Short mmCIF file of C-alpha atoms in Angstrom, two decimals:
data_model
loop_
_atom_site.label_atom_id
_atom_site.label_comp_id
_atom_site.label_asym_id
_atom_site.label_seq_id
_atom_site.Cartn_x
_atom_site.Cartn_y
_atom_site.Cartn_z
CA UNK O 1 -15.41 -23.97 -13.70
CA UNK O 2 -18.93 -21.92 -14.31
CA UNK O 3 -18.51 -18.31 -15.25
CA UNK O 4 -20.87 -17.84 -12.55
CA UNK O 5 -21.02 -16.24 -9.50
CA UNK O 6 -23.68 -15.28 -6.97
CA UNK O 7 -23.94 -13.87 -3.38
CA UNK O 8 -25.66 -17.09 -1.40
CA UNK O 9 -28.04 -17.19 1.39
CA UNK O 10 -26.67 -20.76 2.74
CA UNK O 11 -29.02 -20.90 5.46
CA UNK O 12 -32.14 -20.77 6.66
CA UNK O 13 -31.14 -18.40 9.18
CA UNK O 14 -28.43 -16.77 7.09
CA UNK O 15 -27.99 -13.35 7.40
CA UNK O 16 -24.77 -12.97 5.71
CA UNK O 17 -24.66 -13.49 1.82
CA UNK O 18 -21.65 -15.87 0.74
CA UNK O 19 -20.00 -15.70 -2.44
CA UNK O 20 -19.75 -19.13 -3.94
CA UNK O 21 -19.67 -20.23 -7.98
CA UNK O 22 -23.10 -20.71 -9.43
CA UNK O 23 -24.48 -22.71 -12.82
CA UNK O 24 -24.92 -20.81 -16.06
CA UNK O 25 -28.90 -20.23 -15.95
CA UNK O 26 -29.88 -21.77 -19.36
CA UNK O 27 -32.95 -19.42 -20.55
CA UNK O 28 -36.05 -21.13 -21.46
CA UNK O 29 -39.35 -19.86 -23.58
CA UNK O 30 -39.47 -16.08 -23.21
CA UNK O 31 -36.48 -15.86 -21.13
CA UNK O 32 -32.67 -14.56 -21.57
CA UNK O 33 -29.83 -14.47 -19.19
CA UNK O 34 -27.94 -10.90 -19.04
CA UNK O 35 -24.61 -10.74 -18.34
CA UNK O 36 -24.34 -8.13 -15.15
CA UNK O 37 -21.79 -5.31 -15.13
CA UNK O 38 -23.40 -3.12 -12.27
CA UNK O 39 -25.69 -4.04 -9.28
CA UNK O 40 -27.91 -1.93 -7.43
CA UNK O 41 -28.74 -2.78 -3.49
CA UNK O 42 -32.40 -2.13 -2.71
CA UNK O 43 -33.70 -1.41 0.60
CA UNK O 44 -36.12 -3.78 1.09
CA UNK O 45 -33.13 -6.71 0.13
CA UNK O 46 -31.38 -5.87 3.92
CA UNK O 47 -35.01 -5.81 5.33
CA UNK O 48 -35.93 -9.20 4.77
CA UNK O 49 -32.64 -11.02 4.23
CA UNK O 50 -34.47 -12.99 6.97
CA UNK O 51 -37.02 -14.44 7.47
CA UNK O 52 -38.80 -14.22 4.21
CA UNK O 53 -37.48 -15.09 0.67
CA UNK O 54 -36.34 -12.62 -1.40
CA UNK O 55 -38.02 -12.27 -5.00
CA UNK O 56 -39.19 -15.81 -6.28
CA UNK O 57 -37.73 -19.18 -4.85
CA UNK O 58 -35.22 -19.53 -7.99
CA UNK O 59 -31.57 -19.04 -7.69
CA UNK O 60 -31.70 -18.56 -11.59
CA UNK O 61 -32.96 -15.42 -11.34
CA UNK O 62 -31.39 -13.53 -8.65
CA UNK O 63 -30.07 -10.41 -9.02
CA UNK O 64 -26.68 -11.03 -7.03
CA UNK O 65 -24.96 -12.81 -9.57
CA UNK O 66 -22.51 -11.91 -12.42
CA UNK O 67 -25.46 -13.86 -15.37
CA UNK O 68 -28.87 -13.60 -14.16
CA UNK O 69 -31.87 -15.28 -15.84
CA UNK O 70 -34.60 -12.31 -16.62
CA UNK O 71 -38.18 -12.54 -18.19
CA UNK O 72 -38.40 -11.42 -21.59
CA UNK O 73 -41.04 -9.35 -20.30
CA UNK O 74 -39.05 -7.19 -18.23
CA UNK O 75 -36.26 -6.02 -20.33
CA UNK O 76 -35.89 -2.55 -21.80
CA UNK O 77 -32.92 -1.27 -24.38
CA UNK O 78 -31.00 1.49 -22.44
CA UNK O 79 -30.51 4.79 -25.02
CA UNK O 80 -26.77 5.66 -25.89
CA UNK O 81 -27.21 8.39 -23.83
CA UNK O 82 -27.28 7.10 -20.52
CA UNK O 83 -24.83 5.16 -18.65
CA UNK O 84 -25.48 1.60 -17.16
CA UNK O 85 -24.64 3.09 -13.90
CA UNK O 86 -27.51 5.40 -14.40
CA UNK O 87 -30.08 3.10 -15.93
CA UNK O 88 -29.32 0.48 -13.11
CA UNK O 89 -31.40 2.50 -10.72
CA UNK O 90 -34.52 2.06 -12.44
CA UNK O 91 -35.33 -1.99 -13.03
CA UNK O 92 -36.74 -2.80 -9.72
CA UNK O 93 -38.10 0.35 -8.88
CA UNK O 94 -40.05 0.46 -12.27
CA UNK O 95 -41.73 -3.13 -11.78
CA UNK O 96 -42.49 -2.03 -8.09
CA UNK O 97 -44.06 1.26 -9.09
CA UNK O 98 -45.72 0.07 -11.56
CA UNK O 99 -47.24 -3.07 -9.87
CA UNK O 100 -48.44 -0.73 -7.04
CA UNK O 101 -49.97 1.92 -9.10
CA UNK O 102 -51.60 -0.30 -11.88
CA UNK O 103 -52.30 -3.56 -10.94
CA UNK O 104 -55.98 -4.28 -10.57
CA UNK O 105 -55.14 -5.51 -7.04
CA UNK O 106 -53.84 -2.45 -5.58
CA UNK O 107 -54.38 1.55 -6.73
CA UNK O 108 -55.38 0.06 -10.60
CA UNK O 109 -54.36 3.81 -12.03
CA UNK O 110 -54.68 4.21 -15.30
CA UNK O 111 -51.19 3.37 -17.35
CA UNK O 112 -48.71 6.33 -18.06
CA UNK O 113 -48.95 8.21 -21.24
CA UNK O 114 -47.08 10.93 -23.16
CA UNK O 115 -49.37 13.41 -22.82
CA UNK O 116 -51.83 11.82 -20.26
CA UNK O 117 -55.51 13.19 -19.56
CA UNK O 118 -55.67 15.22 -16.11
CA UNK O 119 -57.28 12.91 -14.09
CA UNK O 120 -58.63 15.85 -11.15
CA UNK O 121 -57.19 13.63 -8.33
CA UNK O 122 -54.43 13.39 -6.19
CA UNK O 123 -51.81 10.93 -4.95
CA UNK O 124 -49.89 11.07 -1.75
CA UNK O 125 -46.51 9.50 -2.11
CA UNK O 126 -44.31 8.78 0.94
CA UNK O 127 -40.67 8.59 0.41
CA UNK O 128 -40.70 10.43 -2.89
CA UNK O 129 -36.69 10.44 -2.61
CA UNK O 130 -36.37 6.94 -2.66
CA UNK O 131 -35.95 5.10 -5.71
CA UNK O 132 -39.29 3.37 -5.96
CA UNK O 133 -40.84 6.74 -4.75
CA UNK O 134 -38.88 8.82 -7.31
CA UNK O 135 -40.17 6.68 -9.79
CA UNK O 136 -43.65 6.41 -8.54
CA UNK O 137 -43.88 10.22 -8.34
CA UNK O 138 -43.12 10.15 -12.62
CA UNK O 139 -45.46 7.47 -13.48
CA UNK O 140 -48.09 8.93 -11.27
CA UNK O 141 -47.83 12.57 -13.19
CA UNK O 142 -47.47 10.42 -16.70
CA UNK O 143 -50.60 8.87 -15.86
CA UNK O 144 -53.09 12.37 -14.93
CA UNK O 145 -52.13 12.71 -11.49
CA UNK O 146 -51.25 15.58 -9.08
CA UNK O 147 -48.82 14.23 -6.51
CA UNK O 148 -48.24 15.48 -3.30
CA UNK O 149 -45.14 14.01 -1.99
CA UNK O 150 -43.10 13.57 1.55
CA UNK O 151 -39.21 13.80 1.67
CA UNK O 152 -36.30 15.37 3.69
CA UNK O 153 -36.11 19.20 3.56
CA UNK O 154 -33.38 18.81 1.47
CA UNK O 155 -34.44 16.34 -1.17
CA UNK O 156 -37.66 18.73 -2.20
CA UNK O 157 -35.74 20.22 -5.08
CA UNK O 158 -35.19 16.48 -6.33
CA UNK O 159 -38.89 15.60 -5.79
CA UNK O 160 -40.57 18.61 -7.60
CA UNK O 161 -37.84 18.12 -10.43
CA UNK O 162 -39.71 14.99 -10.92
CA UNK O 163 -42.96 16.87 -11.16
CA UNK O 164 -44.82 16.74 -7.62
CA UNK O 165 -46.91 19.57 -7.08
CA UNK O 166 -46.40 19.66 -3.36
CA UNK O 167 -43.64 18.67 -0.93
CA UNK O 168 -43.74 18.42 2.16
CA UNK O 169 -41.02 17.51 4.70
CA UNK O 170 -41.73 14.05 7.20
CA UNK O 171 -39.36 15.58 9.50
CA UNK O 172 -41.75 17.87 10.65
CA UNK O 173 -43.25 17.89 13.57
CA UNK O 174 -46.44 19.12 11.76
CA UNK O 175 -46.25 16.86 9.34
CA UNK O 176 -49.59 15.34 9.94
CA UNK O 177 -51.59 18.55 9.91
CA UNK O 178 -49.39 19.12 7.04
CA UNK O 179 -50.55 16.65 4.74
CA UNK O 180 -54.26 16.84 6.12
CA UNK O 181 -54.11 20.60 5.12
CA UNK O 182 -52.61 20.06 1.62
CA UNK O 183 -54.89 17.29 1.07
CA UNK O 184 -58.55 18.34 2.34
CA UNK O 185 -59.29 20.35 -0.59
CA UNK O 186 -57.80 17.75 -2.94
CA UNK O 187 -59.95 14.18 -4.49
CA UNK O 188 -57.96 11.78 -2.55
CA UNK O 189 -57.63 8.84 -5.23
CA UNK O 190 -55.03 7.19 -2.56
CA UNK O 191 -51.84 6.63 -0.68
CA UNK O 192 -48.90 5.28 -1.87
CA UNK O 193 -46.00 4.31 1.10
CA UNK O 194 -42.93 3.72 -0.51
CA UNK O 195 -40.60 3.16 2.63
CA UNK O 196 -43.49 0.88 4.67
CA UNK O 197 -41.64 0.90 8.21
CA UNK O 198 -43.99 1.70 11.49
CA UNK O 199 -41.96 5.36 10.92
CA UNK O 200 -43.82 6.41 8.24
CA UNK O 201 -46.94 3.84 8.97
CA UNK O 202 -48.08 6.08 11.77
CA UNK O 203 -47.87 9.16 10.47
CA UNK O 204 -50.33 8.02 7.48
CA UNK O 205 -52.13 6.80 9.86
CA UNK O 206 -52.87 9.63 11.57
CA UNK O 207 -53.35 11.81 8.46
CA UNK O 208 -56.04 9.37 6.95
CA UNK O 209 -58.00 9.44 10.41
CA UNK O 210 -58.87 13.18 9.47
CA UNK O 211 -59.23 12.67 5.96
CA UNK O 212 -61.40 9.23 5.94
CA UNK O 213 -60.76 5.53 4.77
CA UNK O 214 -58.22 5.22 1.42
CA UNK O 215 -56.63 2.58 -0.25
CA UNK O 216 -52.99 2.19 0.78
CA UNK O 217 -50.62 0.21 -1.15
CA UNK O 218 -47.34 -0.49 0.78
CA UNK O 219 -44.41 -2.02 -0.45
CA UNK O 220 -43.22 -4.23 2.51
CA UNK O 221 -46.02 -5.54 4.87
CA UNK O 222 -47.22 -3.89 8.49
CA UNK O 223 -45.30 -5.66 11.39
CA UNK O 224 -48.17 -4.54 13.95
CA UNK O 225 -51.62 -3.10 13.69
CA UNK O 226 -52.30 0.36 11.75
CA UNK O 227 -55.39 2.65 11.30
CA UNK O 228 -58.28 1.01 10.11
CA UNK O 229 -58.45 3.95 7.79
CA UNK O 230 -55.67 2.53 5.88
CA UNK O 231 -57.31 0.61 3.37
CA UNK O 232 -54.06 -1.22 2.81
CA UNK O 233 -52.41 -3.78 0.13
CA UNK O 234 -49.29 -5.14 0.02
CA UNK O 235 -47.51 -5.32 -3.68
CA UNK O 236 -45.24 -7.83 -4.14
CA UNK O 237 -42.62 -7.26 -7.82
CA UNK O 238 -43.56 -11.13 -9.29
CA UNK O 239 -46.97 -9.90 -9.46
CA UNK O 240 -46.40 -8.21 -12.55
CA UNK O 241 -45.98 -11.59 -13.83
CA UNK O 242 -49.61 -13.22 -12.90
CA UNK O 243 -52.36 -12.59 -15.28
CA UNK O 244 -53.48 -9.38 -14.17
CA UNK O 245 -50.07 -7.88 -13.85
CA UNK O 246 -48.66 -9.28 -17.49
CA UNK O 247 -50.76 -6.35 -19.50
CA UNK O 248 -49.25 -3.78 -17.47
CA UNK O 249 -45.78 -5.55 -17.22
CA UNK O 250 -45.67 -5.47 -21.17
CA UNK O 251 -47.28 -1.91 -21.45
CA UNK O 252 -44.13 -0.23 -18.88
CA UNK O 253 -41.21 -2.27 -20.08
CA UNK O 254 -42.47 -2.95 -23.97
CA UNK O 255 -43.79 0.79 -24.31
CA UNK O 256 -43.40 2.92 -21.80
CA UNK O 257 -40.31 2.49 -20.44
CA UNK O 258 -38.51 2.27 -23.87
CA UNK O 259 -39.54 5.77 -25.22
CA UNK O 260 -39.49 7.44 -21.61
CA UNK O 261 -36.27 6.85 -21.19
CA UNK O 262 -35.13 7.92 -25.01
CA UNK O 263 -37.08 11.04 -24.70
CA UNK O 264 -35.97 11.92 -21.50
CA UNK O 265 -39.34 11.78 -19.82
CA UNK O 266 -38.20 9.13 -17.13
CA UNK O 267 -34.98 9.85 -15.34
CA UNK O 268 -32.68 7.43 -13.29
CA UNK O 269 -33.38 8.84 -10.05
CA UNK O 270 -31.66 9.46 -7.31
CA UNK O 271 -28.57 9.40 -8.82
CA UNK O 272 -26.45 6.01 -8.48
CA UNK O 273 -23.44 6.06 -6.05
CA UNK O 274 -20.92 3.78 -7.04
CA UNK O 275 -19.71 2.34 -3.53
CA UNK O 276 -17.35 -0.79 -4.37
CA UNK O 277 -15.88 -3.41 -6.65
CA UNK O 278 -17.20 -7.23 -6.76
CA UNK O 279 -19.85 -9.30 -5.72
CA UNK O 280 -18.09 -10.83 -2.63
CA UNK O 281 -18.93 -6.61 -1.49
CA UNK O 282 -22.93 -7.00 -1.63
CA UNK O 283 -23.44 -7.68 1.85
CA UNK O 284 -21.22 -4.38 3.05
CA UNK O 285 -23.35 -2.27 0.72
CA UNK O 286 -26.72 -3.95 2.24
CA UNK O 287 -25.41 -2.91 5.82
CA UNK O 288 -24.23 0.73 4.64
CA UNK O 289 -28.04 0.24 3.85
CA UNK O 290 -29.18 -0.28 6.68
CA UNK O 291 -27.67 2.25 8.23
CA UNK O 292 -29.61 4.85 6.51
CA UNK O 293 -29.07 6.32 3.05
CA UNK O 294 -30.72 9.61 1.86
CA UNK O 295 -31.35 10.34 -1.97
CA UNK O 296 -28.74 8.04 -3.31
CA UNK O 297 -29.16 4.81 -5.03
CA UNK O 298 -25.78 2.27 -3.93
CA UNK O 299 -24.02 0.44 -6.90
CA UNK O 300 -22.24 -2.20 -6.97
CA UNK O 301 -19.78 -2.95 -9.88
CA UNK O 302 -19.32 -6.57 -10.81
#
């Protein structure tokens, strides 16, 4: 019997997750096969359990299994200091953030530094609560950025912890003339929407109409039309693996990453919420998703 097990999609219609044994990945050139102790659920993993594919078309390398295969490429040591349950919140939200905000295809920022050069421009963040968004909001001040960033009246203390310069909150009813008010004065160098449903489409929508065109780089795609003021690209994680991405996949997880984390420059953000034991739980923690969580990134322990 394999070691192995994995949460299964078994059809094509599937929108439950199965928990059936799985082969030992054997890693090939540049590869190595961790052996998971926690899990973290992701958002966007309940959003398109159907009908697209989640991550690349390789069972090998799924996340929901107890011995994934990973790319060399995107593995980081974790300090002594911080907990596995900690770092856990950080892997996909790093390769997402960092896809969005440096590769040549979408906002092509220049990469995070230690002490990075002011750049005199602004990013708006949306979501800057959520896990890709917390993490966005830190690479975007490591790389010379001011960020203005939107989240719940009760996450701002989490977001300007994190180094925004402005918050403001989505649930506003002003929130549009908000954001157009923060922003006017500002050098607009873009948009980033970390959450990407038609709830937080139209509002950006609206705020770019005042402000003028800007590139938009959204994390899952528009389901109907949006302002043609949203100069909009859609990032997708495996891109940090194509030829354009691989410099800035090595720079993050070979450099950045790696010293960020030692030095306490990058934090595990928002904090990781242990919710149950055991793979065969996955698909309860994606519908807790679903429901709506706030500031909290869910675990699962394998």
């Amino acid at each position: 019997m394999s070691p192995n097990q994995a949460a299964w999609s078994l059809a094509s219609k599937a929108k439950l997750l199965v928990v059936q044994d799985a082969s030992m990945p054997k890693p090939g050139p540049m590869q190595v096969v961790i052996q998971s102790k926690v899990i973290a659920l992701n958002p966007v993993e309940w959003k398109v359990q159907y009908c697209m594919v989640l991550g690349v078309n390789d069972a090998r390398f799924g996340a929901y299994q107890r011995y994934p295969l990973v790319y060399e490429t995107l593995v980081s040591p974790v300090p002594e200091h911080m907990s596995l349950t900690q770092a856990v919140v950080l892997p996909l939200a790093i390769t997402t953030a960092a896809v969005s905000l440096y590769h040549p295809n979408h906002l092509a920022f220049p990469l995070p530094q230690k002490d990075p050069i002011r750049t005199g421009k602004t990013i708006l963040i949306w979501g800057g609560a959520s896990s890709v968004g917390a993490t966005a909001v830190q690479l975007a001040v490591a790389s010379g950025f001011k960020v203005v960033a939107t989240a719940s009246k009760r996450n701002h203390d989490l977001v300007y912890s994190l180094g925004a310069s402005l918050v403001l909150d989505y649930k506003s009813e002003t929130i549009v003339d908000d954001a157009v008010a923060a922003l006017e004065d500002y050098d607009l160098a873009g948009c980033y929407d970390a959450i990407s449903e038609p709830q937080t489409l139209e509002p950006l929508g609206a705020i770019l109409d005042q402000l003028g065109p800007h590139k938009v780089c959204l994390v899952v795609p528009p389901t109907k039309e949006v302002s043609h003021n949203m100069k909009w690209t859609f990032s997708m994680t495996f891109e940090i693996m194509d030829d354009k991405g691989k410099p800035v996949g090595d720079y993050i997880w070979h450099k950045y990453v790696p010293e960020a984390l030692a030095d306490g420059r990058l934090h595990p953000k928002p904090d990781p919420l242990v919710i149950s034991r055991g793979i065969e739980t996955i698909q309860d923690g994606l519908n807790r998703l679903k429901k709506g969580v706030s500031a909290q990134k869910l675990i699962v322990e394998v």
